[in-house]
Coordinates of C-alpha atoms and ligand atoms in Angstrom, one line a residue:
M1 CA -12.7 -371.7 87.7
S2 CA -15.9 -369.7 86.9
T3 CA -18.9 -371.0 85.1
F4 CA -18.2 -368.7 82.2
T5 CA -14.6 -369.9 82.0
K6 CA -15.8 -373.7 82.0
L7 CA -18.4 -372.9 79.3
C8 CA -15.8 -371.0 77.2
I9 CA -13.4 -373.8 77.5
T10 CA -16.0 -376.7 76.9
L11 CA -17.3 -374.8 73.7
S12 CA -13.9 -374.5 72.4
I13 CA -13.3 -378.1 72.6
L14 CA -16.6 -379.0 71.2
V15 CA -16.2 -376.5 68.2
S16 CA -12.6 -377.9 67.6
L17 CA -13.7 -381.4 67.6
L18 CA -16.5 -380.8 65.3
A19 CA -14.4 -378.8 62.7
S20 CA -11.3 -381.1 62.3
S21 CA -9.2 -379.1 64.7
T22 CA -6.2 -379.4 62.4
N23 CA -7.1 -376.4 60.0
A24 CA -7.3 -372.9 61.6
H25 CA -10.3 -371.0 61.0
L26 CA -12.5 -368.0 62.3
T27 CA -14.7 -369.0 65.4
T28 CA -17.1 -366.7 67.7
N29 CA -15.2 -367.9 70.8
F30 CA -11.6 -367.5 69.5
Y31 CA -10.6 -365.1 72.4
C32 CA -12.9 -366.4 75.1
Q33 CA -10.1 -367.7 77.4
T34 CA -7.3 -365.2 76.1
C35 CA -9.4 -361.7 76.2
P36 CA -12.8 -362.5 77.6
S37 CA -13.5 -358.6 77.8
L38 CA -12.7 -358.0 74.3
E39 CA -16.3 -357.3 73.2
T40 CA -17.0 -355.1 76.1
I41 CA -14.0 -352.9 75.6
V42 CA -14.8 -352.5 71.8
R43 CA -18.3 -351.7 72.5
N44 CA -17.5 -349.2 75.3
E45 CA -15.1 -347.4 73.1
M46 CA -17.3 -347.2 70.1
I47 CA -20.2 -345.8 72.5
K48 CA -17.7 -343.1 73.5
A49 CA -16.7 -342.2 69.9
I50 CA -20.1 -342.1 68.7
K51 CA -21.5 -339.6 71.6
K52 CA -18.3 -337.7 70.6
E53 CA -19.1 -337.9 66.6
T54 CA -22.1 -339.6 65.4
R55 CA -20.5 -340.2 62.0
I56 CA -17.7 -342.1 63.3
G57 CA -19.8 -345.3 63.3
A58 CA -20.4 -344.8 59.3
S59 CA -16.7 -344.0 58.8
I60 CA -15.5 -347.2 60.7
L61 CA -17.9 -349.3 58.9
R62 CA -16.6 -347.8 55.7
L63 CA -13.1 -348.5 56.9
F64 CA -14.1 -352.3 57.4
F65 CA -15.4 -352.6 53.9
H66 CA -12.3 -351.0 52.6
D67 CA -10.1 -353.4 54.4
C68 CA -12.0 -356.5 53.4
F69 CA -12.1 -355.8 49.8
V70 CA -8.3 -355.4 49.4
N71 CA -6.8 -358.9 49.9
G72 CA -9.0 -359.7 52.7
C73 CA -10.0 -358.5 56.1
D74 CA -6.4 -358.4 57.3
G75 CA -5.8 -355.0 59.0
S76 CA -3.9 -353.8 55.8
I77 CA -6.0 -350.5 55.5
L78 CA -4.8 -349.4 59.1
L79 CA -1.0 -349.2 58.0
D80 CA 0.5 -345.9 57.6
D81 CA 2.7 -344.9 55.0
T82 CA 6.4 -344.5 55.9
G83 CA 9.5 -343.6 54.1
S84 CA 10.0 -347.2 53.1
F85 CA 6.5 -348.4 53.1
V86 CA 3.5 -347.8 50.7
G87 CA 0.1 -348.5 52.4
E88 CA -3.3 -348.4 51.2
K89 CA -4.3 -345.0 52.9
N90 CA -3.5 -342.8 50.0
A91 CA -5.0 -344.9 47.3
I92 CA -7.7 -343.0 45.2
P93 CA -10.9 -344.4 47.1
N94 CA -9.2 -343.8 50.7
K95 CA -7.3 -340.4 50.4
N96 CA -8.9 -337.7 52.1
S97 CA -11.9 -339.7 53.0
A98 CA -11.0 -342.9 54.9
R99 CA -11.4 -342.0 58.5
G100 CA -11.7 -343.3 62.1
F101 CA -8.2 -344.6 62.5
E102 CA -7.9 -342.6 65.9
V103 CA -10.9 -344.7 67.3
I104 CA -9.2 -348.0 66.3
D105 CA -5.9 -346.8 68.0
A106 CA -7.9 -345.9 71.1
I107 CA -9.5 -349.4 71.0
K108 CA -6.2 -351.1 70.4
T109 CA -4.6 -349.3 73.3
K110 CA -7.5 -350.4 75.7
V111 CA -7.5 -354.1 74.3
E112 CA -3.5 -354.0 74.8
A113 CA -3.8 -352.9 78.5
A114 CA -6.2 -355.9 79.1
C115 CA -4.7 -358.7 77.0
S116 CA -1.6 -357.9 75.4
A117 CA -0.1 -359.3 72.1
T118 CA -3.4 -361.3 71.8
V119 CA -6.1 -359.7 69.7
S120 CA -5.6 -358.6 65.5
C121 CA -6.5 -355.3 64.6
A122 CA -8.5 -357.0 61.8
D123 CA -10.5 -358.5 64.5
I124 CA -10.8 -355.1 66.4
L125 CA -12.1 -353.4 63.1
A126 CA -14.6 -356.1 62.2
L127 CA -16.0 -355.9 65.9
A128 CA -15.6 -352.0 65.9
A129 CA -17.6 -352.1 62.4
R130 CA -20.6 -354.4 64.1
D131 CA -20.9 -352.2 67.1
G132 CA -21.3 -348.8 65.0
V133 CA -23.9 -350.3 63.0
A134 CA -25.9 -351.4 66.1
L135 CA -25.3 -348.3 68.0
L136 CA -26.8 -346.3 65.1
G137 CA -30.0 -348.4 65.3
G138 CA -29.1 -351.0 62.8
P139 CA -29.1 -355.0 63.4
T140 CA -26.3 -356.9 65.2
W141 CA -24.8 -360.1 64.7
T142 CA -21.9 -362.5 66.0
V143 CA -18.5 -361.6 64.3
P144 CA -16.4 -364.8 63.8
V145 CA -12.9 -363.9 64.9
G146 CA -9.3 -365.0 64.9
R147 CA -8.0 -363.1 62.0
R148 CA -4.4 -362.0 61.9
D149 CA -2.9 -358.9 60.8
A150 CA -1.3 -358.4 57.3
R151 CA 2.5 -357.6 57.1
K152 CA 1.8 -356.1 53.8
A153 CA -0.4 -353.8 51.9
S154 CA -1.2 -352.8 48.4
Q155 CA -2.1 -349.2 47.2
S156 CA -2.6 -350.7 43.6
D157 CA -4.9 -353.2 44.9
A158 CA -6.9 -350.8 46.8
N159 CA -7.1 -348.6 43.8
N160 CA -8.4 -351.4 41.5
Q161 CA -10.6 -353.5 43.9
I162 CA -12.4 -351.0 45.7
P163 CA -15.7 -349.9 43.9
R164 CA -15.9 -346.7 42.5
P165 CA -18.9 -344.4 42.8
T166 CA -19.2 -343.9 38.9
S167 CA -19.4 -347.6 38.3
D168 CA -22.6 -349.3 36.4
L169 CA -24.3 -352.3 37.9
A170 CA -22.7 -355.0 35.7
T171 CA -19.2 -353.6 37.1
L172 CA -20.4 -353.8 40.7
I173 CA -21.8 -357.2 40.5
K174 CA -18.3 -358.5 39.2
Q175 CA -16.5 -356.6 41.8
F176 CA -18.6 -358.4 44.4
Q177 CA -18.6 -361.6 42.6
D178 CA -14.7 -361.5 42.4
H179 CA -14.8 -361.2 46.3
G180 CA -17.2 -364.2 46.5
L181 CA -20.3 -362.1 47.0
T182 CA -23.7 -362.2 45.4
P183 CA -25.7 -359.5 43.7
T184 CA -28.2 -359.8 46.7
D185 CA -25.0 -359.2 49.1
L186 CA -24.3 -356.1 47.0
T187 CA -27.6 -354.7 47.2
A188 CA -27.8 -355.4 50.9
L189 CA -24.5 -354.2 51.8
S190 CA -25.1 -350.9 49.6
G191 CA -27.6 -350.2 52.3
A192 CA -24.7 -349.1 54.5
H193 CA -25.2 -345.9 52.4
T194 CA -28.0 -345.1 54.9
I195 CA -25.4 -343.5 57.2
G196 CA -22.4 -341.1 56.6
L197 CA -21.4 -338.3 54.4
A198 CA -20.0 -338.0 51.1
H199 CA -17.7 -335.2 49.2
C200 CA -19.3 -333.5 46.5
S201 CA -16.6 -334.8 44.1
T202 CA -17.9 -338.2 44.2
F203 CA -21.6 -337.4 43.3
K204 CA -21.1 -334.5 40.9
G205 CA -21.4 -336.3 37.8
H206 CA -24.6 -338.1 39.0
I207 CA -26.4 -334.8 40.0
Y208 CA -25.3 -332.9 37.0
N209 CA -25.3 -335.5 34.1
D210 CA -27.6 -338.2 35.0
T211 CA -31.3 -338.2 34.1
N212 CA -32.4 -341.2 36.4
I213 CA -32.4 -338.9 39.5
D214 CA -35.4 -336.9 41.0
S215 CA -35.0 -333.1 39.8
N216 CA -35.9 -331.6 43.3
F217 CA -33.3 -333.9 44.8
A218 CA -30.5 -332.8 42.2
T219 CA -31.5 -329.2 42.9
L220 CA -31.2 -329.6 46.7
R221 CA -27.5 -331.4 46.3
K222 CA -26.3 -328.9 43.6
K223 CA -26.8 -326.0 46.3
T224 CA -23.6 -327.2 48.2
C225 CA -21.9 -329.2 45.3
P226 CA -21.6 -326.4 42.5
I227 CA -20.7 -327.5 38.8
S228 CA -17.3 -326.1 39.4
G229 CA -15.4 -326.3 42.8
G230 CA -16.6 -327.0 46.1
D231 CA -15.5 -330.4 45.6
T232 CA -14.7 -331.0 49.4
N233 CA -18.3 -330.1 50.5
L234 CA -20.1 -332.9 52.2
A235 CA -23.5 -334.2 51.8
P236 CA -25.4 -337.0 53.6
L237 CA -25.9 -340.4 51.9
D238 CA -29.2 -340.8 53.1
V239 CA -31.2 -337.5 52.4
L240 CA -34.1 -338.6 54.9
T241 CA -32.1 -340.1 58.3
P242 CA -28.4 -339.6 57.9
N243 CA -27.7 -340.8 61.6
N244 CA -29.9 -343.8 61.7
F245 CA -29.1 -347.3 60.3
D246 CA -32.4 -347.9 58.8
N247 CA -33.9 -348.9 55.4
N248 CA -34.5 -345.3 54.2
Y249 CA -31.6 -345.8 51.6
Y250 CA -34.0 -347.9 49.6
K251 CA -36.9 -345.6 50.0
N252 CA -34.5 -343.0 48.5
L253 CA -33.5 -345.3 45.7
V254 CA -37.2 -345.9 44.6
G255 CA -37.8 -342.0 44.7
F256 CA -34.6 -341.7 42.4
K257 CA -32.9 -340.0 45.4
G258 CA -29.6 -342.2 45.4
L259 CA -26.6 -340.0 45.9
F260 CA -24.1 -341.9 43.6
H261 CA -24.4 -343.3 40.2
S262 CA -23.3 -346.5 41.9
D263 CA -26.3 -346.2 44.5
Q264 CA -29.0 -345.3 41.6
V265 CA -28.2 -348.3 39.4
L266 CA -29.4 -350.8 41.9
F267 CA -33.0 -349.3 40.9
N268 CA -32.9 -348.3 37.3
K269 CA -34.8 -351.1 35.4
G270 CA -32.3 -353.6 36.3
S271 CA -31.9 -356.9 38.1
Q272 CA -31.9 -355.4 41.9
D273 CA -35.0 -353.7 41.2
N274 CA -37.3 -356.0 43.1
L275 CA -34.9 -356.5 45.9
V276 CA -34.6 -352.8 46.3
R277 CA -38.3 -352.4 46.5
A278 CA -38.7 -355.4 49.1
Y279 CA -35.9 -353.8 51.2
S280 CA -37.7 -350.3 50.8
T281 CA -41.0 -351.8 52.5
N282 CA -39.5 -354.6 54.6
G283 CA -36.9 -353.1 57.1
A284 CA -36.5 -356.6 58.9
K285 CA -35.5 -358.5 55.5
F286 CA -33.0 -355.6 55.1
S287 CA -31.9 -356.1 58.7
S288 CA -31.2 -359.8 58.3
D289 CA -29.9 -359.7 54.7
F290 CA -27.3 -357.1 55.8
A291 CA -26.2 -359.0 58.9
L292 CA -25.8 -362.1 56.7
A293 CA -23.9 -360.2 54.1
M294 CA -21.8 -358.5 56.5
I295 CA -20.5 -362.1 58.0
K296 CA -19.9 -363.2 54.4
L297 CA -17.8 -359.8 53.9
S298 CA -15.9 -360.6 57.3
K299 CA -14.8 -363.8 55.9
I300 CA -12.9 -362.9 53.1
S301 CA -9.4 -364.3 52.8
P302 CA -8.4 -364.2 56.4
L303 CA -4.9 -364.7 57.8
L304 CA -4.9 -367.6 60.1
G305 CA -2.9 -369.9 62.3
T306 CA 0.6 -368.6 62.0
N307 CA 0.1 -366.4 58.9
G308 CA 0.6 -362.8 59.5
E309 CA 1.1 -361.5 62.9
I310 CA -0.6 -359.9 65.9
R311 CA 0.2 -356.0 65.3
K312 CA 1.2 -354.2 68.5
N313 CA 0.4 -350.9 66.9
C314 CA -2.3 -351.2 64.2
R315 CA -0.5 -348.6 62.1
L316 CA 2.9 -350.4 61.7
V317 CA 4.0 -353.8 61.2
N318 CA 5.8 -355.4 64.1
Ligands
LIG1 C1 -21.1 -350.7 46.1 C2 -20.0 -349.9 45.9 C3 -19.9 -348.8 46.8 C4 -19.4 -347.8 46.3 C5 -19.1 -347.4 44.6 C6 -19.1 -346.8 47.4 C7 -18.6 -345.5 47.3 C8 -18.7 -344.6 48.5 C9 -18.2 -343.3 48.3 C10 -17.7 -342.6 47.0 C11 -18.3 -342.8 49.5 C12 -17.8 -341.6 50.1 C13 -16.6 -341.1 50.2 C14 -16.2 -339.5 50.5 O1 -16.6 -338.8 49.9 O2 -15.4 -339.5 51.5 C15 -18.8 -343.8 50.6 C16 -19.3 -343.5 51.8 C17 -19.5 -344.5 52.5 N1 -19.6 -345.9 52.2 FE1 -19.5 -346.8 50.4 N2 -19.4 -347.6 48.5 C18 -19.8 -348.8 48.0 C19 -20.2 -349.8 49.3 C20 -20.1 -349.7 50.5 C21 -20.3 -350.9 51.3 C22 -20.7 -352.3 51.0 C23 -20.3 -350.3 52.6 C24 -20.4 -351.0 53.9 C25 -20.8 -352.0 54.2 C26 -20.0 -348.9 52.4 C27 -20.1 -347.8 53.8 C28 -20.1 -346.6 53.4 C29 -20.3 -345.7 54.4 C30 -20.6 -346.0 55.9 C31 -20.0 -344.4 54.0 C32 -20.0 -343.1 54.7 C33 -18.6 -342.9 55.5 C34 -18.4 -341.7 56.3 O3 -19.5 -340.7 56.6 O4 -17.3 -341.4 56.7 N3 -19.9 -348.3 51.4 N4 -19.0 -345.0 49.8
LIG2 C1 -20.7 -334.4 32.6 O1 -20.7 -335.1 31.2 C2 -19.5 -334.1 30.4 C3 -19.7 -334.7 28.8 O2 -19.4 -336.4 28.9 C4 -18.4 -334.2 31.0 O3 -17.5 -333.6 30.1 C5 -18.5 -333.5 32.4 O4 -17.1 -333.6 33.0 C6 -19.5 -334.4 33.0 N1 -19.5 -333.6 34.4 C7 -19.4 -334.3 35.6 C8 -19.6 -333.2 36.6 O5 -19.1 -335.4 35.7

């Protein structure tokens, strides 16, 4: 028996003794015996995917958020619509914008080859989101695992529970609170908008109708987002460094260069102004708060024990 395997088993026993072993829960060593190569596989596939398209790290981070906000981190967003099944992919916040599913499929294929019928799609998504952030220069953290996959999905819950870019601060705070997340978690997690792209339709109202926006920034964004049409044109969420996971999102907010109405409400003479200012000058504070908030996000209502299933194909229930 290798030293690693001994350590893995010893740790598993200690952890289960410490945390009354009767009730199932997420743990950091859940797969250490059953799929020791899991984290290496996910990371190597994410390295490949980001080399092919930098944006994919952002897209997978968003997929994870949209999975967790709809009845927990249970892989429900990965399920395809079929003749007899309505999933979440065509809910308003996901339709024509949720992306990265092929990368999750590719990781799942590799993971099945190494340790078949063992690792959930929900856990793969949580690990892939973490690796995407780290590979783009952001913080890293240990992902508690042991989630199982949902056998159902809800398009209406996706429509109702995923925040809209036109939301005001009170609505955002309420939606995060409903998921066990604090206003600080909201402001830290919104820093994910330091990477990735958005469609003109999602920020048109903000650049044409809102007054809490830098006029040069509004002019710049209007160039590729006309008042009429152009709805599918893309713009970076972070005007400064769209491919780097850094704290420039908050510098943008302080300069009234948030892309969405829902971004700028975090710095608009409201309760989050001081925290936005702090993150804008203290990248280390942002990094550590973001990592902690991601762990909290990842713990929303997991399916555990014998609930749910380990999907064979992330797009279909078994
Ligand atoms: C606070 C409420 C939030 C709202 C209203 C919101 C809204 C949006 C919208 C409208 C887009 C653009 C989609 C498109 O046009 O295709 C977007 C993109 C994105 N969001 Fe959020 N979001 C929120 C929070 C979050 C959180 C908490 C995360 C992750 C922790 C996140 C990660 C991302 C990323 C990375 C992108 C870029 C995706 C890509 O390039 O494919 N967002 N968000
Ligand atoms: C701007 O506001 C007007 C008046 O409320 C509204 O009719 C219009 O649709 C808004 N424009 C955008 C792009 O949201």
